C-alpha cells in the first residue's frame, strides 16, 4: 500500500511537471512569454470580469495583496494588463486586461483544450468524470 501511495504522489508530481513543460513549449512556439502559473491565473481571472480591485484579485488567486501587486506589475510592464485608480476609492486600483491580455487568454484557451485532449487521450467520458472526481476529493482533503 505504501508503494502505491508514493507512486501516486510521484505520478502527480510528474504530471504537474509534464503539463508545465507542455504549456511552456506551446507558448514559446506562439511567441508568447512564459509566465509563472500565478500570472496566467491572474489573466484568466480578469477574463471573467471587466476589472477587479487588487484586493479581490489577490483573494481569487490565493495570494496576499503585496504578492499580487508584484505579479500584476510584471503583467503591466509586459502590456497584458492595465491599472487605474478606482473611481469609488482613489486608494484602490482597478486591474483589467488590455487587448494583448485578451489575445493571450484566447491562445491559452486553445492550448488548454489541446492539453486536456492529451491528458484524457484514451479515456472514456465516464473515466474522465472519475478522474476529475478523485482529484477533486484529493484537493478538498487539503482544504480541510
Short mmCIF file of C-alpha atoms in Angstrom, two decimals:
data_model
loop_
_atom_site.label_atom_id
_atom_site.label_comp_id
_atom_site.label_asym_id
_atom_site.label_seq_id
_atom_site.Cartn_x
_atom_site.Cartn_y
_atom_site.Cartn_z
CA UNK A 1 0.00 0.00 0.00
CA UNK A 2 2.78 2.45 0.88
CA UNK A 3 4.40 1.98 -2.55
CA UNK A 4 1.08 2.79 -4.24
CA UNK A 5 0.81 5.99 -2.20
CA UNK A 6 4.37 7.00 -3.04
CA UNK A 7 3.78 6.08 -6.67
CA UNK A 8 0.62 8.22 -6.78
CA UNK A 9 2.45 11.21 -5.35
CA UNK A 10 5.29 10.69 -7.81
CA UNK A 11 2.83 10.46 -10.70
CA UNK A 12 1.05 13.66 -9.64
CA UNK A 13 4.38 15.44 -9.48
CA UNK A 14 5.39 14.12 -12.91
CA UNK A 15 2.03 15.11 -14.44
CA UNK A 16 2.37 18.59 -12.97
CA UNK A 17 5.85 18.93 -14.46
CA UNK A 18 4.80 17.48 -17.82
CA UNK A 19 1.82 19.84 -18.14
CA UNK A 20 4.01 22.84 -17.26
CA UNK A 21 6.57 21.75 -19.89
CA UNK A 22 3.79 21.25 -22.44
CA UNK A 23 2.43 24.76 -21.89
CA UNK A 24 5.87 26.40 -21.81
CA UNK A 25 6.79 24.79 -25.13
CA UNK A 26 3.48 25.73 -26.79
CA UNK A 27 3.64 29.31 -25.53
CA UNK A 28 7.18 29.65 -26.88
CA UNK A 29 6.04 28.28 -30.26
CA UNK A 30 3.41 31.03 -30.34
CA UNK A 31 5.95 33.70 -29.40
CA UNK A 32 4.41 34.30 -26.01
CA UNK A 33 6.34 34.72 -22.78
CA UNK A 34 6.43 32.03 -20.15
CA UNK A 35 4.81 33.34 -17.02
CA UNK A 36 4.63 31.64 -13.68
CA UNK A 37 1.27 29.97 -13.15
CA UNK A 38 0.08 32.87 -10.97
CA UNK A 39 0.47 35.25 -13.91
CA UNK A 40 -1.68 33.01 -16.08
CA UNK A 41 -4.24 32.68 -13.31
CA UNK A 42 -4.44 36.48 -12.98
CA UNK A 43 -5.08 36.82 -16.71
CA UNK A 44 -7.73 34.11 -16.52
CA UNK A 45 -9.48 35.75 -13.55
CA UNK A 46 -9.53 39.07 -15.39
CA UNK A 47 -11.15 37.36 -18.37
CA UNK A 48 -14.12 36.52 -16.14
CA UNK A 49 -14.83 40.13 -15.19
CA UNK A 50 -14.11 43.52 -16.79
CA UNK A 51 -11.94 44.68 -13.92
CA UNK A 52 -11.07 43.70 -10.37
CA UNK A 53 -9.77 45.59 -7.38
CA UNK A 54 -6.28 44.44 -6.37
CA UNK A 55 -7.60 43.11 -3.06
CA UNK A 56 -10.25 40.96 -4.75
CA UNK A 57 -7.78 39.75 -7.38
CA UNK A 58 -5.35 38.73 -4.62
CA UNK A 59 -8.11 36.72 -2.93
CA UNK A 60 -9.08 35.00 -6.18
CA UNK A 61 -5.51 33.87 -6.86
CA UNK A 62 -4.95 32.95 -3.21
CA UNK A 63 -2.03 35.36 -2.69
CA UNK A 64 -1.52 38.27 -0.33
CA UNK A 65 -2.02 41.75 -1.72
CA UNK A 66 1.70 42.60 -1.86
CA UNK A 67 2.50 39.43 -3.83
CA UNK A 68 -0.42 40.08 -6.19
CA UNK A 69 0.84 43.63 -6.71
CA UNK A 70 4.27 42.37 -7.79
CA UNK A 71 2.69 39.84 -10.18
CA UNK A 72 0.35 42.46 -11.66
CA UNK A 73 3.21 44.94 -12.04
CA UNK A 74 5.08 42.44 -14.25
CA UNK A 75 1.99 41.86 -16.37
CA UNK A 76 1.50 45.61 -16.66
CA UNK A 77 5.14 46.11 -17.76
CA UNK A 78 4.63 43.45 -20.42
CA UNK A 79 1.43 45.16 -21.62
CA UNK A 80 -1.05 42.42 -20.66
CA UNK A 81 -2.97 44.39 -18.02
CA UNK A 82 -3.59 47.99 -17.06
CA UNK A 83 -4.39 49.53 -13.72
CA UNK A 84 -6.33 52.69 -12.97
CA UNK A 85 -7.46 54.38 -9.81
CA UNK A 86 -10.86 53.23 -8.68
CA UNK A 87 -13.50 55.94 -9.18
CA UNK A 88 -15.05 54.87 -5.88
CA UNK A 89 -11.80 54.98 -3.85
CA UNK A 90 -8.60 56.69 -5.03
CA UNK A 91 -6.54 54.46 -2.71
CA UNK A 92 -7.68 51.39 -4.63
CA UNK A 93 -6.61 50.25 -8.09
CA UNK A 94 -8.76 48.52 -10.68
CA UNK A 95 -6.94 45.96 -12.81
CA UNK A 96 -8.17 44.99 -16.27
CA UNK A 97 -6.97 43.21 -19.38
CA UNK A 98 -5.53 45.01 -22.37
CA UNK A 99 -6.08 43.79 -25.93
CA UNK A 100 -2.77 41.93 -25.61
CA UNK A 101 -4.02 40.24 -22.43
CA UNK A 102 -7.29 39.21 -24.10
CA UNK A 103 -5.31 37.75 -27.04
CA UNK A 104 -3.10 35.82 -24.60
CA UNK A 105 -6.22 34.34 -22.99
CA UNK A 106 -7.62 33.31 -26.38
CA UNK A 107 -4.40 31.49 -27.21
CA UNK A 108 -4.12 29.85 -23.81
CA UNK A 109 -7.75 28.71 -24.00
CA UNK A 110 -6.87 26.88 -27.22
CA UNK A 111 -3.76 25.45 -25.55
CA UNK A 112 -5.83 24.31 -22.57
CA UNK A 113 -8.09 22.40 -24.92
CA UNK A 114 -5.04 20.79 -26.52
CA UNK A 115 -3.66 19.97 -23.07
CA UNK A 116 -6.94 18.36 -21.96
CA UNK A 117 -7.09 16.34 -25.17
CA UNK A 118 -3.62 14.98 -24.41
CA UNK A 119 -4.41 14.50 -20.71
CA UNK A 120 -7.52 12.40 -21.36
CA UNK A 121 -6.36 10.58 -24.50
CA UNK A 122 -7.79 7.06 -24.43
CA UNK A 123 -10.20 7.78 -21.54
CA UNK A 124 -13.94 7.29 -21.85
CA UNK A 125 -16.25 10.08 -20.72
CA UNK A 126 -17.06 8.07 -17.60
CA UNK A 127 -13.36 7.59 -16.80
CA UNK A 128 -12.75 11.31 -17.27
CA UNK A 129 -15.51 12.03 -14.74
CA UNK A 130 -14.00 9.53 -12.31
CA UNK A 131 -10.51 11.06 -12.59
CA UNK A 132 -11.93 14.52 -12.02
CA UNK A 133 -13.90 13.27 -9.02
CA UNK A 134 -10.84 11.64 -7.43
CA UNK A 135 -8.67 14.70 -7.97
CA UNK A 136 -11.39 16.95 -6.55
CA UNK A 137 -11.57 14.80 -3.43
CA UNK A 138 -7.79 14.99 -3.02
CA UNK A 139 -7.85 18.79 -3.38
CA UNK A 140 -10.68 19.02 -0.84
CA UNK A 141 -8.66 16.93 1.64
CA UNK A 142 -6.02 19.67 1.65
CA UNK A 143 -8.60 22.42 2.07
CA UNK A 144 -9.87 20.95 5.34
#
